[in-house]
Amino acid sequence: MRSRQRNAIRPSEITPESVFRTRRQLLAAAGFAGAGALLTAARIRADDVPASYRRLQGLTRSRLSVDETPNSFEDITSYNNFYEFGLDKEDPQRNSGGFHPKPWTVTVDGEAEVTGEFGFEDIIRPHPLEERVYRFRCVEAWSMIVPWTGFPLGDLLKRFKPTSKARYVAFETVYRPAEMPGQRWPTLDWPYGEGLTIAEAMHPLTLMVTGVYGVELPNQNGAPLRLIVPWKYGFKSIKSIARISFTEQQPHTTWSDAAPHEYGFYANVNPRVDHPRWSQAAERRIGTSLFTPKQPTLLFNGYADQVASLYRGLDLTREF
Amino acid sequence: MSSTLTQRRIRLVGKPLAFALALLPLSALLAGAAGVRQFSLGANPVEHIQDTTGIWALRFLLLTLAMTPLRLATGQPWPLQFRRMLGLFAFSYAALHFANYLLLDRTLNFAEIIPDITKRPYITIGFTALVLLVPLAVTSTAGWRRRLGAHWLRLHRLVYLIAALACWHFWWQVKKDITEPLVYAALLAALLGVRAWRERAHQRL
């Protein structure tokens, strides 16, 4: 069964390179390439990363990177919200040592021609890995700059040939209470679920992530496979993905189910729409000094030029 | 004779020891700020200071309220001698909590601070608790106690309301898991319950 499905995706189904290149040129021309992007990538210091992490080979540096200095590997791996491993920011690093990200399979189902269970290697093999430095904004009003490694989610989704009925993509985190101590408590309705519209999922900025700082993703950051949707609050970027479903209806998502008045389906970063309990106008950049003021939050986390068109005609104060 | 000795012991050993212990959370924060690795303030130091000072303000409030039941339980008068010190530590940690919010978190940006206090209920509640603590801290001296006479006790009953507001403030700012605020609220309910029960017992007499 498994081996048949393994062959279900053929190399011919990968985005042709010419299309891939053209798209990149278009994006660059659109003005968000940033001449400094390469310099930023060069500033990422590999010696920050403990030698125990496996380095990822053959990375290309993405022109979609922002020109800001990344946070340290230490900050990125020690300050995490990942309730599957506990509620405190330090818990994921502390409690994720017993999690085994390999071997890994992802179930793909719903409105697509190609469905089934796919091994991690089958998922990532056809895709060239890129390093992309992105802004990351948590709904709790803090932010980081992170050098992710991954490939566009859209390139993967196309391989499954979504049908015309597929209007949304739903994602689910793995459910392993034996390895994820936080799942032994009904803090949230496990397994964690998230979702995107098909247009959001296909957007070139939406990244399927396998690494950070040029090494394999640490457990606390969502090993082995997570999403990054850089213009949305962090909770949309689901970790440790075990299921991808193409759906006709807007999927249930964990945080908007838990507190719909506080966390909406879209969760676009928006300084003008406050969380009911705090302002979203400013954010604290992790890794700055005690005396550094909060900085203003940017609409769509600074990616408005690229993504605002996705929400034309939508009232962002209601669809928050 | 033995009671004088106990007085001496409380003054020379008990109180300095309690004072030193109560300064430990603050010392850990200062060590962290000074860069001592074991006391690191973590990736988000402002938040860490905010959470630490807040939780200790609440703990000291509850400790203060625990002294009367402790006296009832032990039949000893000494717990009451720690009440003022514990109460003043509750106020001090609450003041640091607020100062951290004003200075480090909001960098005195009153365009944000004022709407925070007026529009966000959990901040309104926390701020109210702090404001109500001020007269209690000011009138904590022997001189004020004498001058206020019977009013002093009535005024200081405000601490029941303050502790309830502090628990509520903590409860309301938690994103999802309310276990911890629930524990503190239950402790407060027990501490106030002892008083209510004693009050009823007195009335029956």
XYZ file of C-alpha atoms in Angstrom:
525
model
C 0.000 0.000 0.000
C 2.617 2.433 1.144
C 4.999 1.691 -1.717
C 2.308 2.291 -4.320
C 1.583 5.672 -2.835
C 5.202 6.467 -2.590
C 5.327 6.386 -6.358
C 2.165 8.387 -6.677
C 4.118 11.602 -7.018
C 6.437 11.555 -9.984
C 9.258 13.971 -10.697
C 7.235 15.272 -13.640
C 4.742 16.699 -11.179
C 7.219 19.120 -9.697
C 6.876 22.748 -10.676
C 8.960 23.112 -13.844
C 12.144 25.004 -13.172
C 11.378 27.643 -15.784
C 8.095 28.495 -14.025
C 9.891 28.564 -10.715
C 12.554 30.953 -12.031
C 10.072 33.214 -13.776
C 8.031 33.568 -10.651
C 11.105 34.520 -8.691
C 12.023 37.152 -11.240
C 8.524 38.571 -11.062
C 8.694 38.719 -7.310
C 12.081 40.362 -7.422
C 10.800 42.894 -9.905
C 7.853 43.586 -7.620
C 10.350 45.177 -5.336
C 10.726 42.991 -2.298
C 13.949 41.324 -3.222
C 16.110 43.720 -1.268
C 19.693 43.999 -2.310
C 20.723 43.405 1.277
C 19.052 39.995 1.446
C 22.192 38.148 0.513
C 24.203 40.112 3.048
C 21.706 39.216 5.749
C 21.970 35.566 4.928
C 25.715 35.875 5.082
C 25.472 37.290 8.585
C 23.760 34.150 9.921
C 26.455 32.602 11.997
C 26.622 28.844 11.713
C 28.878 28.708 14.767
C 25.856 29.719 16.890
C 24.421 26.267 16.306
C 25.532 23.343 18.513
C 27.391 20.681 16.525
C 24.825 18.041 17.512
C 22.344 19.383 14.926
C 22.449 17.925 11.428
C 23.326 20.458 8.778
C 21.102 20.669 5.722
C 22.913 20.447 2.401
C 22.445 22.320 -0.836
C 20.630 25.405 0.427
C 20.056 28.341 -1.854
C 19.558 31.796 -0.404
C 16.143 33.194 -1.129
C 15.572 36.655 -2.484
C 12.386 36.740 -0.438
C 14.433 37.283 2.712
C 14.121 40.462 4.742
C 17.180 42.584 5.368
C 17.217 42.328 9.159
C 19.648 40.613 11.484
C 18.299 37.234 12.621
C 17.790 36.408 16.272
C 20.274 34.029 17.815
C 19.794 30.265 17.504
C 19.517 30.268 21.305
C 16.582 32.730 21.297
C 14.799 30.902 18.491
C 15.070 27.506 20.182
C 14.520 28.493 23.827
C 11.489 30.782 23.563
C 8.646 28.853 22.001
C 4.910 28.437 22.217
C 4.258 24.752 21.562
C 1.547 23.713 24.032
C 2.038 20.057 23.119
C 5.190 20.291 25.246
C 3.895 22.604 27.970
C 2.549 26.094 28.520
C 5.664 28.032 29.485
C 7.948 29.385 26.794
C 10.831 27.277 28.125
C 8.774 24.059 28.245
C 9.139 23.057 24.576
C 12.930 23.041 24.810
C 12.812 21.297 28.193
C 10.162 18.674 27.413
C 10.680 17.773 23.761
C 13.767 15.576 24.164
C 11.684 12.383 24.018
C 9.969 13.303 20.771
C 10.987 11.239 17.718
C 10.508 13.194 14.504
C 11.801 10.325 12.359
C 10.446 8.179 10.817
C 7.582 10.480 9.832
C 4.567 10.173 7.612
C 2.024 12.728 6.453
C -1.531 11.743 5.555
C -2.974 13.663 2.615
C -6.722 13.461 2.048
C -9.791 15.329 0.873
C -10.383 17.131 -2.394
C -7.284 16.116 -4.323
C -6.445 13.548 -6.984
C -3.381 12.291 -5.190
C -4.038 11.231 -1.616
C -2.565 8.730 0.816
C 0.220 8.421 3.309
C 3.614 9.828 2.394
C 6.953 9.408 4.058
C 8.941 12.510 5.025
C 11.542 11.841 2.335
C 8.844 11.535 -0.347
C 7.419 14.870 0.731
C 10.630 16.844 0.560
C 12.806 15.036 -2.015
C 11.776 16.905 -5.184
C 12.071 20.361 -3.640
C 15.222 22.468 -3.591
C 15.693 23.854 -0.077
C 15.997 27.592 0.362
C 17.057 29.708 3.284
C 14.580 32.502 3.933
C 14.952 35.146 6.588
C 11.442 36.135 7.699
C 9.848 38.330 10.311
C 7.917 36.285 12.859
C 5.176 37.972 14.893
C 3.422 36.198 17.749
C -0.147 37.148 18.665
C 1.272 37.856 22.156
C 3.003 40.975 20.769
C 6.577 39.748 20.535
C 8.589 39.153 17.400
C 11.767 37.612 16.039
C 13.733 37.433 12.820
C 14.241 33.815 11.813
C 16.325 32.204 9.060
C 14.059 29.317 8.058
C 14.960 26.550 5.658
C 12.217 25.129 3.479
C 10.386 25.303 0.183
C 7.142 26.921 -0.979
C 4.114 25.030 0.300
C 2.368 25.640 -3.029
C 4.992 23.573 -4.865
C 4.149 20.630 -2.613
C 0.378 21.072 -2.769
C 0.377 21.122 -6.581
C 1.827 17.622 -6.551
C -1.373 16.368 -4.914
C -3.506 17.904 -7.715
C -6.231 19.585 -5.639
C -9.633 19.399 -7.351
C -11.742 22.438 -8.197
C -13.681 21.792 -4.978
C -10.610 22.415 -2.811
C -11.093 25.903 -1.349
C -9.146 25.422 1.886
C -6.224 23.418 3.161
C -6.399 22.056 6.708
C -3.371 20.903 8.706
C -3.072 18.784 11.806
C -0.237 18.350 14.290
C 0.780 14.812 15.248
C -1.027 13.346 18.282
C 1.448 11.464 20.487
C 0.669 12.011 24.160
C 3.396 9.538 25.114
C 6.033 11.824 23.563
C 4.233 15.162 23.949
C 3.465 15.624 27.646
C 1.266 18.679 27.044
C -1.202 16.514 25.113
C -1.999 14.554 28.283
C -4.023 17.554 29.445
C -7.048 18.920 27.630
C -5.569 22.440 27.504
C -6.555 22.613 23.857
C -8.625 20.257 21.753
C -5.859 17.932 20.523
C -4.624 17.358 17.943
C -3.896 20.984 17.072
C -5.470 22.029 13.798
C -4.938 25.000 11.504
C -6.033 26.012 8.040
C -5.528 28.400 5.145
C -7.513 29.361 2.079
C -6.112 27.724 -1.028
C -4.895 31.147 -2.235
C -3.004 31.718 1.016
C -1.546 28.227 0.878
C -0.389 28.694 -2.721
C 1.188 32.092 -2.061
C 4.939 32.038 -2.726
C 5.699 33.417 0.757
C 4.017 30.442 2.474
C 6.812 28.120 3.385
C 6.950 24.431 4.279
C 9.816 24.428 6.735
C 12.282 21.647 7.515
C 15.037 23.593 9.211
C 16.317 26.722 10.881
C 19.785 28.277 10.786
C 20.777 25.726 8.154
C 20.185 22.705 10.391
C 17.286 20.279 10.795
C 14.397 21.727 12.802
C 14.785 21.173 16.540
C 11.832 19.382 18.169
C 10.714 22.520 19.994
C 10.425 24.396 16.695
C 8.079 21.835 15.126
C 10.247 18.996 13.790
C 10.296 17.549 11.285
C 7.889 19.591 9.172
C 6.119 22.853 9.962
C 4.484 25.734 8.216
C 5.510 29.374 8.162
C 2.981 31.968 7.027
C 4.974 35.116 7.715
C 2.176 37.684 7.432
C -0.006 35.917 10.012
C 0.295 35.534 13.779
C 2.546 32.661 14.767
C -0.214 30.272 15.844
C -1.288 29.894 12.191
C 2.122 28.389 11.409
C 1.338 24.869 12.567
C 4.124 22.590 13.796
C 4.915 18.865 13.389
C 2.448 18.387 10.536
C 0.934 14.904 10.321
C -2.074 15.564 8.086
C -2.901 17.802 5.148
C -6.547 17.884 4.020
C -8.053 19.703 1.062
C -11.548 20.875 2.011
C -14.513 22.642 0.512
C -15.570 24.224 3.828
C -13.515 26.475 6.077
C -11.854 24.061 8.501
C -12.081 24.258 12.269
C -8.895 25.669 13.718
C -7.790 25.107 17.287
C -7.412 28.658 18.592
C -10.469 30.083 16.886
C -12.454 27.157 18.351
C -10.997 27.738 21.838
C -11.643 31.504 21.927
C -13.396 32.729 18.763
C -13.690 36.318 20.027
C -9.909 36.491 20.504
C -8.470 34.370 17.684
C -9.996 34.402 14.232
C -9.476 32.129 11.226
C -7.381 34.651 9.308
C -5.136 35.950 12.101
C -3.389 38.400 9.807
C -0.906 40.601 11.638
C -2.688 43.940 11.909
C -1.618 46.837 14.147
C -5.074 48.400 13.831
C -7.044 45.443 15.163
C -6.326 44.845 18.838
C -6.568 41.573 20.660
C -9.438 42.067 23.137
C -6.944 42.047 26.008
C -3.975 43.899 24.530
C -2.925 46.288 21.810
C -1.373 44.888 18.640
C 0.013 48.289 17.610
C 3.525 47.498 18.850
C 5.692 44.478 19.482
C 8.707 43.555 21.566
C 11.610 42.314 19.489
C 13.185 39.340 21.237
C 16.914 39.697 21.827
C 16.943 43.469 22.273
C 18.133 45.141 25.460
C 15.996 45.655 28.550
C 15.651 49.306 27.654
C 14.717 48.975 23.985
C 11.170 50.244 23.453
C 8.603 48.154 21.656
C 8.567 48.762 17.926
C 5.548 49.541 15.756
C 3.867 46.494 14.226
C 3.571 46.552 10.440
C 0.369 45.732 8.562
C 0.580 42.087 7.417
C 3.841 41.982 9.377
C 5.505 44.049 6.649
C 4.416 41.776 3.797
C 1.423 43.943 2.766
C 2.736 44.623 -0.761
C 2.800 40.905 -1.438
C -0.349 39.683 0.317
C -2.861 42.524 0.791
C -4.540 41.619 -2.520
C -5.547 38.246 -1.057
C -7.984 40.062 1.245
C -9.547 42.564 -1.111
C -13.169 43.103 -0.130
C -12.727 41.461 3.269
C -13.443 43.481 6.423
C -10.297 42.766 8.427
C -11.848 44.042 11.649
C -14.464 41.285 11.405
C -12.375 38.637 9.648
C -9.518 39.101 12.097
C 10.216 35.425 80.666
C 10.011 32.899 77.863
C 7.736 35.197 75.889
C 10.373 37.975 76.083
C 12.905 35.513 74.783
C 10.612 34.670 71.884
C 10.235 38.394 71.192
C 13.991 38.730 71.096
C 14.314 35.740 68.802
C 11.736 37.110 66.424
C 13.440 40.490 66.362
C 16.995 39.249 65.994
C 16.559 36.090 63.919
C 13.010 35.633 62.611
C 12.496 39.031 61.049
C 15.930 39.463 59.441
C 15.605 35.928 58.053
C 12.134 36.596 56.641
C 13.388 39.872 55.166
C 16.329 38.154 53.461
C 14.114 35.373 52.105
C 11.596 37.877 50.776
C 14.381 39.639 48.887
C 15.420 36.431 47.062
C 13.087 36.784 44.049
C 14.254 40.375 43.556
C 17.898 39.359 43.984
C 17.478 36.662 41.330
C 16.088 39.262 38.922
C 18.955 41.655 39.650
C 21.501 38.853 39.166
C 19.837 37.994 35.857
C 19.917 41.621 34.751
C 23.594 41.777 35.720
C 24.278 38.826 33.434
C 24.764 35.965 35.915
C 24.062 32.968 33.719
C 22.139 30.756 36.195
C 19.722 33.624 36.775
C 19.235 34.445 33.105
C 16.122 36.495 32.391
C 15.604 34.451 29.215
C 14.833 35.572 25.693
C 12.182 38.074 26.801
C 13.552 39.727 29.959
C 10.856 42.401 30.251
C 8.150 39.750 30.258
C 10.117 37.652 32.741
C 10.406 40.595 35.159
C 6.714 41.351 34.686
C 5.635 37.781 35.469
C 8.039 37.322 38.392
C 7.199 40.542 40.208
C 3.481 39.990 39.613
C 3.378 36.450 40.925
C 5.429 37.381 44.013
C 3.158 40.330 44.773
C 0.244 37.894 44.780
C 2.125 35.301 46.842
C 3.070 37.864 49.472
C -0.523 39.064 49.627
C -1.676 35.528 50.313
C 1.134 34.978 52.827
C 0.053 38.136 54.628
C -3.489 36.833 54.765
C -2.232 33.451 55.986
C -0.858 34.900 59.251
C -4.197 35.161 61.043
C -5.226 31.563 60.260
C -1.694 30.477 61.230
C -2.109 32.142 64.605
C -5.443 30.371 65.082
C -3.937 27.044 64.072
C -0.829 27.291 66.262
C -2.350 29.219 69.159
C 0.832 31.344 69.023
C 0.823 35.128 68.617
C 4.074 35.359 66.610
C 2.601 35.017 63.073
C 0.963 38.432 63.470
C 4.362 40.021 63.972
C 5.280 39.144 60.375
C 2.112 40.490 58.883
C 3.231 44.049 58.270
C 6.547 43.033 56.707
C 4.848 40.555 54.383
C 2.228 43.113 53.430
C 4.890 45.686 52.613
C 6.711 43.142 50.457
C 3.437 42.469 48.620
C 3.185 46.198 47.974
C 6.849 46.460 46.949
C 6.619 43.641 44.402
C 3.347 45.080 43.082
C 5.021 48.493 42.738
C 7.969 46.917 40.882
C 5.462 45.068 38.679
C 3.825 48.393 37.796
C 7.139 50.234 37.433
C 8.380 47.552 35.025
C 5.189 47.926 33.016
C 5.501 51.730 32.926
C 9.229 52.028 32.296
C 10.528 48.936 30.514
C 7.407 47.545 28.859
C 5.702 50.792 27.822
C 8.712 53.155 28.092
C 6.412 55.830 29.568
C 4.352 55.948 26.392
C 1.180 57.349 27.951
C -0.629 57.247 24.617
C -0.642 53.464 25.157
C -0.685 53.308 28.944
C -3.850 55.320 29.500
C -6.030 53.344 27.052
C -4.525 50.159 28.534
C -5.687 51.116 32.005
C -9.080 52.456 30.980
C -10.036 50.014 28.235
C -8.499 46.662 29.136
C -10.379 45.206 32.068
C -7.567 43.015 33.404
C -5.207 45.983 33.514
C -7.925 48.161 35.085
C -8.368 45.558 37.804
C -4.639 45.192 38.454
C -4.185 48.949 38.553
C -7.098 49.309 41.005
C -5.547 46.696 43.299
C -2.247 48.588 43.262
C -3.888 51.971 43.970
C -5.832 50.457 46.882
C -2.603 49.045 48.310
C -1.041 52.514 48.560
C -3.075 53.777 51.586
C -2.434 50.479 53.356
C 1.310 50.773 52.813
C 1.308 54.424 53.906
C -0.652 53.712 57.104
C 1.363 50.642 58.017
C 3.476 52.541 60.583
C 2.790 52.444 64.336
C 2.130 56.204 64.310
C -0.619 55.943 61.698
C -2.088 52.935 63.425
C -2.389 54.904 66.668
C -3.759 57.999 64.964
C -6.413 56.089 63.033
C -7.518 53.988 66.005
C -10.540 51.835 65.146
C -10.564 53.169 61.565
C -7.218 51.536 60.947
C -8.661 48.034 61.128
C -11.563 48.966 58.908
C -9.203 50.506 56.340
C -6.927 47.505 56.329
C -9.837 45.159 55.635
C -9.413 46.501 52.077
C -6.753 43.844 51.712
C -9.492 41.228 51.199
C -10.784 43.130 48.188
C -7.239 43.782 46.928
C -6.344 40.082 47.068
C -9.517 39.184 45.200
C -8.704 41.784 42.508
C -5.140 40.484 42.249
C -6.380 36.902 41.707
C -8.859 38.137 39.130
C -6.136 40.163 37.350
C -3.959 37.037 37.122
C -6.860 34.847 36.008
C -7.907 37.225 33.251
C -4.528 37.635 31.620
C -3.911 33.896 31.210
C -4.312 32.831 27.590
C -5.651 29.356 28.068
C -4.717 27.142 31.006
C -6.247 28.532 34.198
C -4.825 25.918 36.587
C -2.340 28.291 38.223
C -4.738 31.210 38.810
C -7.269 28.668 40.041
C -4.805 27.431 42.672
C -4.246 30.980 43.963
C -7.965 31.746 43.922
C -8.641 28.550 45.903
C -5.966 29.502 48.457
C -7.511 32.939 48.836
C -10.982 31.422 49.225
C -9.648 29.130 51.966
C -7.908 32.010 53.784
C -11.022 34.161 53.658
C -13.183 31.135 54.509
C -11.343 30.673 57.802
C -12.191 34.243 58.729
C -15.850 33.913 57.751
C -16.119 30.714 59.735
C -14.521 32.334 62.801
C -16.824 35.334 62.450
C -19.862 33.060 62.503
C -18.523 31.133 65.486
C -18.105 34.434 67.353
C -21.599 35.574 66.520
C -23.075 32.358 67.885
C -21.445 32.939 71.275
